[in-house]
Amino acid sequence: MRIGFSVPQFGPFADPGRSAAMCTALEALGCHSLWVADRLLAPLTPPEGYPGGPMPVRYGTHLDPLLALGVAAAATERVRLGSSTLNALWQPPLVLARALTTLDLISRGRLEVGLGLGWMREEYEAAAVPWRGRGARLEETLDVLEAVWGSGPVAHTGRLWTIPPSTVLPKPLQSPRPPLLLGGFTPFALERVGRRADGWLAAAMPLP
């Protein structure tokens, strides 16, 4: 059995002064992987779709997931490092590809790229990203990531983004790219997992 832990990131554990030491200690205890999650805010009014009423208070205090993963990469040598899940649409895909490539290099090829769409409208509104069409936006985001991580010059022409033929280096250390995992529970999301991902990010959900 492979057991992973969360990088200290939320609530009382969002302590940059202790995060690196805790990641080092978890690796020494024999854990297989360390994971970050992604939150922008915790609405004071219970958001639509959140099970069980108000959101836990701890989600109002959070460290940036990619920076927290960089700390974990620097503080460890062996464990796999992943996101479960990183909301893929809150930054342009070319910028996201650069950050993820850098993390794969910093960690010496230990990155697991776990992406999802999130579920909270308030976060999309705060990030100025349209709620409608997010599935299509994720598909094109994946297209851009594949283009950037492929060999040779990078070019992309899509409905949302255009990249002229360009040199985009360096490439990730892992070949042909870091493992790509996708979250989601709807039939459309699960179909996308089977078609485009190396694995599925599941989660505990109420039975209905």
PDB file of C-alpha atoms in Angstrom:
ATOM      1  CA  MET A   1       0.000   0.000   0.000  1.00  0.00           C
ATOM      2  CA  ARG A   2       1.240   3.480  -0.902  1.00  0.00           C
ATOM      3  CA  ILE A   3       0.212   6.177   1.562  1.00  0.00           C
ATOM      4  CA  GLY A   4       0.340   9.886   0.823  1.00  0.00           C
ATOM      5  CA  PHE A   5      -0.183  12.951   3.002  1.00  0.00           C
ATOM      6  CA  SER A   6      -1.268  16.537   2.477  1.00  0.00           C
ATOM      7  CA  VAL A   7       1.419  19.206   2.394  1.00  0.00           C
ATOM      8  CA  PRO A   8       0.813  21.504   5.419  1.00  0.00           C
ATOM      9  CA  GLN A   9      -1.222  24.157   3.643  1.00  0.00           C
ATOM     10  CA  PHE A  10      -4.612  24.922   5.241  1.00  0.00           C
ATOM     11  CA  GLY A  11      -5.848  26.422   8.488  1.00  0.00           C
ATOM     12  CA  PRO A  12      -3.477  26.114  11.462  1.00  0.00           C
ATOM     13  CA  PHE A  13      -1.064  24.072   9.315  1.00  0.00           C
ATOM     14  CA  ALA A  14      -0.546  26.984   6.868  1.00  0.00           C
ATOM     15  CA  ASP A  15       2.699  27.891   8.598  1.00  0.00           C
ATOM     16  CA  PRO A  16       5.566  28.549   6.141  1.00  0.00           C
ATOM     17  CA  GLY A  17       8.033  28.368   8.991  1.00  0.00           C
ATOM     18  CA  ARG A  18       7.103  24.753   9.762  1.00  0.00           C
ATOM     19  CA  SER A  19       6.007  23.426   6.366  1.00  0.00           C
ATOM     20  CA  ALA A  20       9.443  22.359   5.117  1.00  0.00           C
ATOM     21  CA  ALA A  21      10.306  20.560   8.361  1.00  0.00           C
ATOM     22  CA  MET A  22       6.977  18.725   8.341  1.00  0.00           C
ATOM     23  CA  CYS A  23       7.498  17.564   4.738  1.00  0.00           C
ATOM     24  CA  THR A  24      10.978  16.304   5.623  1.00  0.00           C
ATOM     25  CA  ALA A  25       9.594  14.462   8.642  1.00  0.00           C
ATOM     26  CA  LEU A  26       6.810  12.825   6.605  1.00  0.00           C
ATOM     27  CA  GLU A  27       9.339  11.539   4.094  1.00  0.00           C
ATOM     28  CA  ALA A  28      11.488  10.167   6.925  1.00  0.00           C
ATOM     29  CA  LEU A  29       8.428   8.303   8.251  1.00  0.00           C
ATOM     30  CA  GLY A  30       8.190   6.474   4.928  1.00  0.00           C
ATOM     31  CA  CYS A  31       5.283   8.161   3.150  1.00  0.00           C
ATOM     32  CA  HIS A  32       5.038   7.644  -0.604  1.00  0.00           C
ATOM     33  CA  SER A  33       3.751  11.046  -1.713  1.00  0.00           C
ATOM     34  CA  LEU A  34       2.843  14.597  -0.671  1.00  0.00           C
ATOM     35  CA  TRP A  35      -0.134  16.468  -2.143  1.00  0.00           C
ATOM     36  CA  VAL A  36      -1.449  20.014  -2.348  1.00  0.00           C
ATOM     37  CA  ALA A  37      -4.998  21.239  -2.911  1.00  0.00           C
ATOM     38  CA  ASP A  38      -6.343  24.517  -4.281  1.00  0.00           C
ATOM     39  CA  ARG A  39      -8.624  27.125  -2.685  1.00  0.00           C
ATOM     40  CA  LEU A  40      -8.931  30.832  -3.374  1.00  0.00           C
ATOM     41  CA  LEU A  41     -11.484  31.797  -0.727  1.00  0.00           C
ATOM     42  CA  ALA A  42     -14.077  30.541   1.745  1.00  0.00           C
ATOM     43  CA  PRO A  43     -17.385  32.439   1.378  1.00  0.00           C
ATOM     44  CA  LEU A  44     -19.036  33.527   4.623  1.00  0.00           C
ATOM     45  CA  THR A  45     -22.389  32.486   3.129  1.00  0.00           C
ATOM     46  CA  PRO A  46     -22.489  28.729   2.374  1.00  0.00           C
ATOM     47  CA  PRO A  47     -21.723  28.362  -1.334  1.00  0.00           C
ATOM     48  CA  GLU A  48     -24.071  26.504  -3.646  1.00  0.00           C
ATOM     49  CA  GLY A  49     -23.256  22.833  -3.881  1.00  0.00           C
ATOM     50  CA  TYR A  50     -21.155  22.501  -0.743  1.00  0.00           C
ATOM     51  CA  PRO A  51     -22.342  19.440   1.217  1.00  0.00           C
ATOM     52  CA  GLY A  52     -23.081  19.839   4.888  1.00  0.00           C
ATOM     53  CA  GLY A  53     -23.689  23.570   5.223  1.00  0.00           C
ATOM     54  CA  PRO A  54     -20.955  26.167   5.881  1.00  0.00           C
ATOM     55  CA  MET A  55     -17.439  25.527   4.652  1.00  0.00           C
ATOM     56  CA  PRO A  56     -14.870  24.606   7.299  1.00  0.00           C
ATOM     57  CA  VAL A  57     -13.177  27.671   8.717  1.00  0.00           C
ATOM     58  CA  ARG A  58      -9.742  26.258   7.908  1.00  0.00           C
ATOM     59  CA  TYR A  59     -10.276  26.789   4.176  1.00  0.00           C
ATOM     60  CA  GLY A  60     -10.185  30.537   4.722  1.00  0.00           C
ATOM     61  CA  THR A  61      -6.457  30.246   5.479  1.00  0.00           C
ATOM     62  CA  HIS A  62      -4.419  28.701   2.678  1.00  0.00           C
ATOM     63  CA  LEU A  63      -1.003  28.742   1.051  1.00  0.00           C
ATOM     64  CA  ASP A  64      -0.560  28.863  -2.715  1.00  0.00           C
ATOM     65  CA  PRO A  65      -0.475  25.234  -3.905  1.00  0.00           C
ATOM     66  CA  LEU A  66       2.367  25.521  -6.425  1.00  0.00           C
ATOM     67  CA  LEU A  67       4.605  27.500  -4.073  1.00  0.00           C
ATOM     68  CA  ALA A  68       3.829  25.048  -1.255  1.00  0.00           C
ATOM     69  CA  LEU A  69       4.765  22.184  -3.583  1.00  0.00           C
ATOM     70  CA  GLY A  70       8.033  23.952  -4.365  1.00  0.00           C
ATOM     71  CA  VAL A  71       8.810  24.061  -0.644  1.00  0.00           C
ATOM     72  CA  ALA A  72       8.018  20.352  -0.387  1.00  0.00           C
ATOM     73  CA  ALA A  73      10.263  19.615  -3.365  1.00  0.00           C
ATOM     74  CA  ALA A  74      13.184  21.441  -1.788  1.00  0.00           C
ATOM     75  CA  ALA A  75      12.650  19.761   1.594  1.00  0.00           C
ATOM     76  CA  THR A  76      12.488  16.162   0.302  1.00  0.00           C
ATOM     77  CA  GLU A  77      14.456  13.797  -1.931  1.00  0.00           C
ATOM     78  CA  ARG A  78      12.328  10.724  -2.648  1.00  0.00           C
ATOM     79  CA  VAL A  79       8.575  11.236  -2.295  1.00  0.00           C
ATOM     80  CA  ARG A  80       6.303  11.872  -5.251  1.00  0.00           C
ATOM     81  CA  LEU A  81       4.765  15.353  -5.281  1.00  0.00           C
ATOM     82  CA  GLY A  82       1.290  16.014  -6.647  1.00  0.00           C
ATOM     83  CA  SER A  83      -1.785  18.215  -6.719  1.00  0.00           C
ATOM     84  CA  SER A  84      -5.240  16.914  -5.871  1.00  0.00           C
ATOM     85  CA  THR A  85      -6.558  18.960  -7.336  1.00  0.00           C
ATOM     86  CA  LEU A  86      -5.117  22.076  -8.908  1.00  0.00           C
ATOM     87  CA  ASN A  87      -7.866  24.172 -10.475  1.00  0.00           C
ATOM     88  CA  ALA A  88      -6.517  24.343 -13.983  1.00  0.00           C
ATOM     89  CA  LEU A  89      -8.449  27.333 -15.317  1.00  0.00           C
ATOM     90  CA  TRP A  90      -7.417  30.137 -12.975  1.00  0.00           C
ATOM     91  CA  GLN A  91      -4.294  31.002 -14.993  1.00  0.00           C
ATOM     92  CA  PRO A  92      -3.387  30.897 -18.698  1.00  0.00           C
ATOM     93  CA  PRO A  93      -2.232  27.420 -19.722  1.00  0.00           C
ATOM     94  CA  LEU A  94       1.150  28.605 -20.986  1.00  0.00           C
ATOM     95  CA  VAL A  95       1.852  30.146 -17.570  1.00  0.00           C
ATOM     96  CA  LEU A  96       0.612  26.966 -15.874  1.00  0.00           C
ATOM     97  CA  ALA A  97       2.869  24.826 -18.086  1.00  0.00           C
ATOM     98  CA  ARG A  98       5.897  26.931 -17.135  1.00  0.00           C
ATOM     99  CA  ALA A  99       5.183  26.571 -13.411  1.00  0.00           C
ATOM    100  CA  LEU A 100       4.615  22.823 -13.623  1.00  0.00           C
ATOM    101  CA  THR A 101       7.739  22.289 -15.730  1.00  0.00           C
ATOM    102  CA  THR A 102       9.768  24.233 -13.173  1.00  0.00           C
ATOM    103  CA  LEU A 103       8.370  22.069 -10.366  1.00  0.00           C
ATOM    104  CA  ASP A 104       9.246  18.876 -12.226  1.00  0.00           C
ATOM    105  CA  LEU A 105      12.814  20.118 -12.658  1.00  0.00           C
ATOM    106  CA  ILE A 106      13.156  21.356  -9.069  1.00  0.00           C
ATOM    107  CA  SER A 107      11.886  18.010  -7.760  1.00  0.00           C
ATOM    108  CA  ARG A 108      14.153  16.046 -10.141  1.00  0.00           C
ATOM    109  CA  GLY A 109      11.244  14.366 -11.900  1.00  0.00           C
ATOM    110  CA  ARG A 110       8.868  13.641  -9.009  1.00  0.00           C
ATOM    111  CA  LEU A 111       5.815  15.666 -10.086  1.00  0.00           C
ATOM    112  CA  GLU A 112       2.286  14.288 -10.528  1.00  0.00           C
ATOM    113  CA  VAL A 113       0.062  16.858 -12.278  1.00  0.00           C
ATOM    114  CA  GLY A 114      -3.462  16.562 -10.864  1.00  0.00           C
ATOM    115  CA  LEU A 115      -5.943  18.961 -12.443  1.00  0.00           C
ATOM    116  CA  GLY A 116      -9.628  19.662 -11.953  1.00  0.00           C
ATOM    117  CA  LEU A 117     -12.313  22.255 -12.614  1.00  0.00           C
ATOM    118  CA  GLY A 118     -13.307  23.035  -9.050  1.00  0.00           C
ATOM    119  CA  TRP A 119     -16.950  23.485  -8.142  1.00  0.00           C
ATOM    120  CA  MET A 120     -17.363  26.950  -6.583  1.00  0.00           C
ATOM    121  CA  ARG A 121     -18.778  29.773  -8.707  1.00  0.00           C
ATOM    122  CA  GLU A 122     -17.495  32.383  -6.267  1.00  0.00           C
ATOM    123  CA  GLU A 123     -13.903  31.402  -6.967  1.00  0.00           C
ATOM    124  CA  TYR A 124     -14.418  31.641 -10.714  1.00  0.00           C
ATOM    125  CA  GLU A 125     -15.959  35.085 -10.311  1.00  0.00           C
ATOM    126  CA  ALA A 126     -13.076  36.245  -8.111  1.00  0.00           C
ATOM    127  CA  ALA A 127     -10.543  34.948 -10.658  1.00  0.00           C
ATOM    128  CA  ALA A 128     -12.451  36.577 -13.577  1.00  0.00           C
ATOM    129  CA  VAL A 129     -12.803  33.232 -15.338  1.00  0.00           C
ATOM    130  CA  PRO A 130     -16.139  32.361 -17.015  1.00  0.00           C
ATOM    131  CA  TRP A 131     -18.137  29.623 -15.293  1.00  0.00           C
ATOM    132  CA  ARG A 132     -19.847  28.581 -18.531  1.00  0.00           C
ATOM    133  CA  GLY A 133     -17.768  26.567 -20.953  1.00  0.00           C
ATOM    134  CA  ARG A 134     -15.262  25.405 -18.373  1.00  0.00           C
ATOM    135  CA  GLY A 135     -15.153  21.874 -19.792  1.00  0.00           C
ATOM    136  CA  ALA A 136     -14.114  23.174 -23.218  1.00  0.00           C
ATOM    137  CA  ARG A 137     -11.630  25.513 -21.539  1.00  0.00           C
ATOM    138  CA  LEU A 138     -10.055  22.540 -19.747  1.00  0.00           C
ATOM    139  CA  GLU A 139      -9.812  20.597 -23.013  1.00  0.00           C
ATOM    140  CA  GLU A 140      -7.892  23.439 -24.638  1.00  0.00           C
ATOM    141  CA  THR A 141      -5.743  23.850 -21.536  1.00  0.00           C
ATOM    142  CA  LEU A 142      -4.734  20.196 -21.903  1.00  0.00           C
ATOM    143  CA  ASP A 143      -3.994  20.811 -25.589  1.00  0.00           C
ATOM    144  CA  VAL A 144      -1.628  23.643 -24.665  1.00  0.00           C
ATOM    145  CA  LEU A 145       0.114  21.568 -21.982  1.00  0.00           C
ATOM    146  CA  GLU A 146       0.652  18.739 -24.463  1.00  0.00           C
ATOM    147  CA  ALA A 147       2.049  21.193 -27.017  1.00  0.00           C
ATOM    148  CA  VAL A 148       4.429  22.808 -24.534  1.00  0.00           C
ATOM    149  CA  TRP A 149       5.638  19.477 -23.194  1.00  0.00           C
ATOM    150  CA  GLY A 150       6.119  17.912 -26.615  1.00  0.00           C
ATOM    151  CA  SER A 151       9.406  17.900 -28.498  1.00  0.00           C
ATOM    152  CA  GLY A 152      10.439  20.707 -30.822  1.00  0.00           C
ATOM    153  CA  PRO A 153       8.908  24.151 -31.287  1.00  0.00           C
ATOM    154  CA  VAL A 154       5.561  24.952 -29.651  1.00  0.00           C
ATOM    155  CA  ALA A 155       2.533  26.212 -31.599  1.00  0.00           C
ATOM    156  CA  HIS A 156      -1.165  26.294 -30.782  1.00  0.00           C
ATOM    157  CA  THR A 157      -4.210  27.853 -32.389  1.00  0.00           C
ATOM    158  CA  GLY A 158      -7.470  27.434 -30.498  1.00  0.00           C
ATOM    159  CA  ARG A 159     -10.693  29.184 -29.625  1.00  0.00           C
ATOM    160  CA  LEU A 160      -9.254  30.760 -26.463  1.00  0.00           C
ATOM    161  CA  TRP A 161      -5.476  30.917 -26.888  1.00  0.00           C
ATOM    162  CA  THR A 162      -2.946  31.276 -29.699  1.00  0.00           C
ATOM    163  CA  ILE A 163       0.772  30.531 -29.395  1.00  0.00           C
ATOM    164  CA  PRO A 164       2.858  31.379 -32.473  1.00  0.00           C
ATOM    165  CA  PRO A 165       5.590  28.900 -33.414  1.00  0.00           C
ATOM    166  CA  SER A 166       8.014  29.424 -30.558  1.00  0.00           C
ATOM    167  CA  THR A 167      10.833  27.974 -28.529  1.00  0.00           C
ATOM    168  CA  VAL A 168       9.564  27.116 -25.034  1.00  0.00           C
ATOM    169  CA  LEU A 169      12.303  25.565 -22.913  1.00  0.00           C
ATOM    170  CA  PRO A 170      13.192  23.777 -20.757  1.00  0.00           C
ATOM    171  CA  LYS A 171      11.060  20.652 -21.010  1.00  0.00           C
ATOM    172  CA  PRO A 172      10.033  18.587 -17.962  1.00  0.00           C
ATOM    173  CA  LEU A 173      12.547  16.057 -16.695  1.00  0.00           C
ATOM    174  CA  GLN A 174       9.996  13.226 -16.924  1.00  0.00           C
ATOM    175  CA  SER A 175       9.456  11.877 -20.422  1.00  0.00           C
ATOM    176  CA  PRO A 176       7.269  12.244 -22.369  1.00  0.00           C
ATOM    177  CA  ARG A 177       5.755  14.449 -19.613  1.00  0.00           C
ATOM    178  CA  PRO A 178       4.790  14.283 -15.934  1.00  0.00           C
ATOM    179  CA  PRO A 179       1.881  11.916 -15.176  1.00  0.00           C
ATOM    180  CA  LEU A 180      -1.426  13.710 -15.762  1.00  0.00           C
ATOM    181  CA  LEU A 181      -4.338  13.004 -13.402  1.00  0.00           C
ATOM    182  CA  LEU A 182      -7.826  14.490 -13.689  1.00  0.00           C
ATOM    183  CA  GLY A 183     -10.613  14.897 -11.138  1.00  0.00           C
ATOM    184  CA  GLY A 184     -14.354  14.920 -11.706  1.00  0.00           C
ATOM    185  CA  PHE A 185     -17.514  12.895 -11.132  1.00  0.00           C
ATOM    186  CA  THR A 186     -19.916  13.703 -13.975  1.00  0.00           C
ATOM    187  CA  PRO A 187     -20.178  11.395 -16.995  1.00  0.00           C
ATOM    188  CA  PHE A 188     -18.460  14.053 -19.124  1.00  0.00           C
ATOM    189  CA  ALA A 189     -15.617  14.411 -16.627  1.00  0.00           C
ATOM    190  CA  LEU A 190     -15.097  10.651 -16.343  1.00  0.00           C
ATOM    191  CA  GLU A 191     -15.096  10.308 -20.130  1.00  0.00           C
ATOM    192  CA  ARG A 192     -12.370  12.954 -20.264  1.00  0.00           C
ATOM    193  CA  VAL A 193     -10.343  11.053 -17.656  1.00  0.00           C
ATOM    194  CA  GLY A 194     -10.424   7.931 -19.806  1.00  0.00           C
ATOM    195  CA  ARG A 195      -9.580   9.817 -22.981  1.00  0.00           C
ATOM    196  CA  ARG A 196      -6.869  12.214 -21.833  1.00  0.00           C
ATOM    197  CA  ALA A 197      -5.437  11.282 -18.423  1.00  0.00           C
ATOM    198  CA  ASP A 198      -3.099   8.747 -16.876  1.00  0.00           C
ATOM    199  CA  GLY A 199      -5.308   8.382 -13.801  1.00  0.00           C
ATOM    200  CA  TRP A 200      -8.359   9.610 -11.890  1.00  0.00           C
ATOM    201  CA  LEU A 201      -8.356  11.748  -8.745  1.00  0.00           C
ATOM    202  CA  ALA A 202     -11.204  10.392  -6.636  1.00  0.00           C
ATOM    203  CA  ALA A 203     -12.533  11.891  -3.397  1.00  0.00           C
ATOM    204  CA  ALA A 204     -14.884  11.031  -0.559  1.00  0.00           C
ATOM    205  CA  MET A 205     -18.371  12.253  -1.523  1.00  0.00           C
ATOM    206  CA  PRO A 206     -21.856  11.825  -0.041  1.00  0.00           C
ATOM    207  CA  LEU A 207     -23.553   8.706  -1.456  1.00  0.00           C
ATOM    208  CA  PRO A 208     -26.335  10.517  -3.399  1.00  0.00           C
TER     209      PRO A 208
END
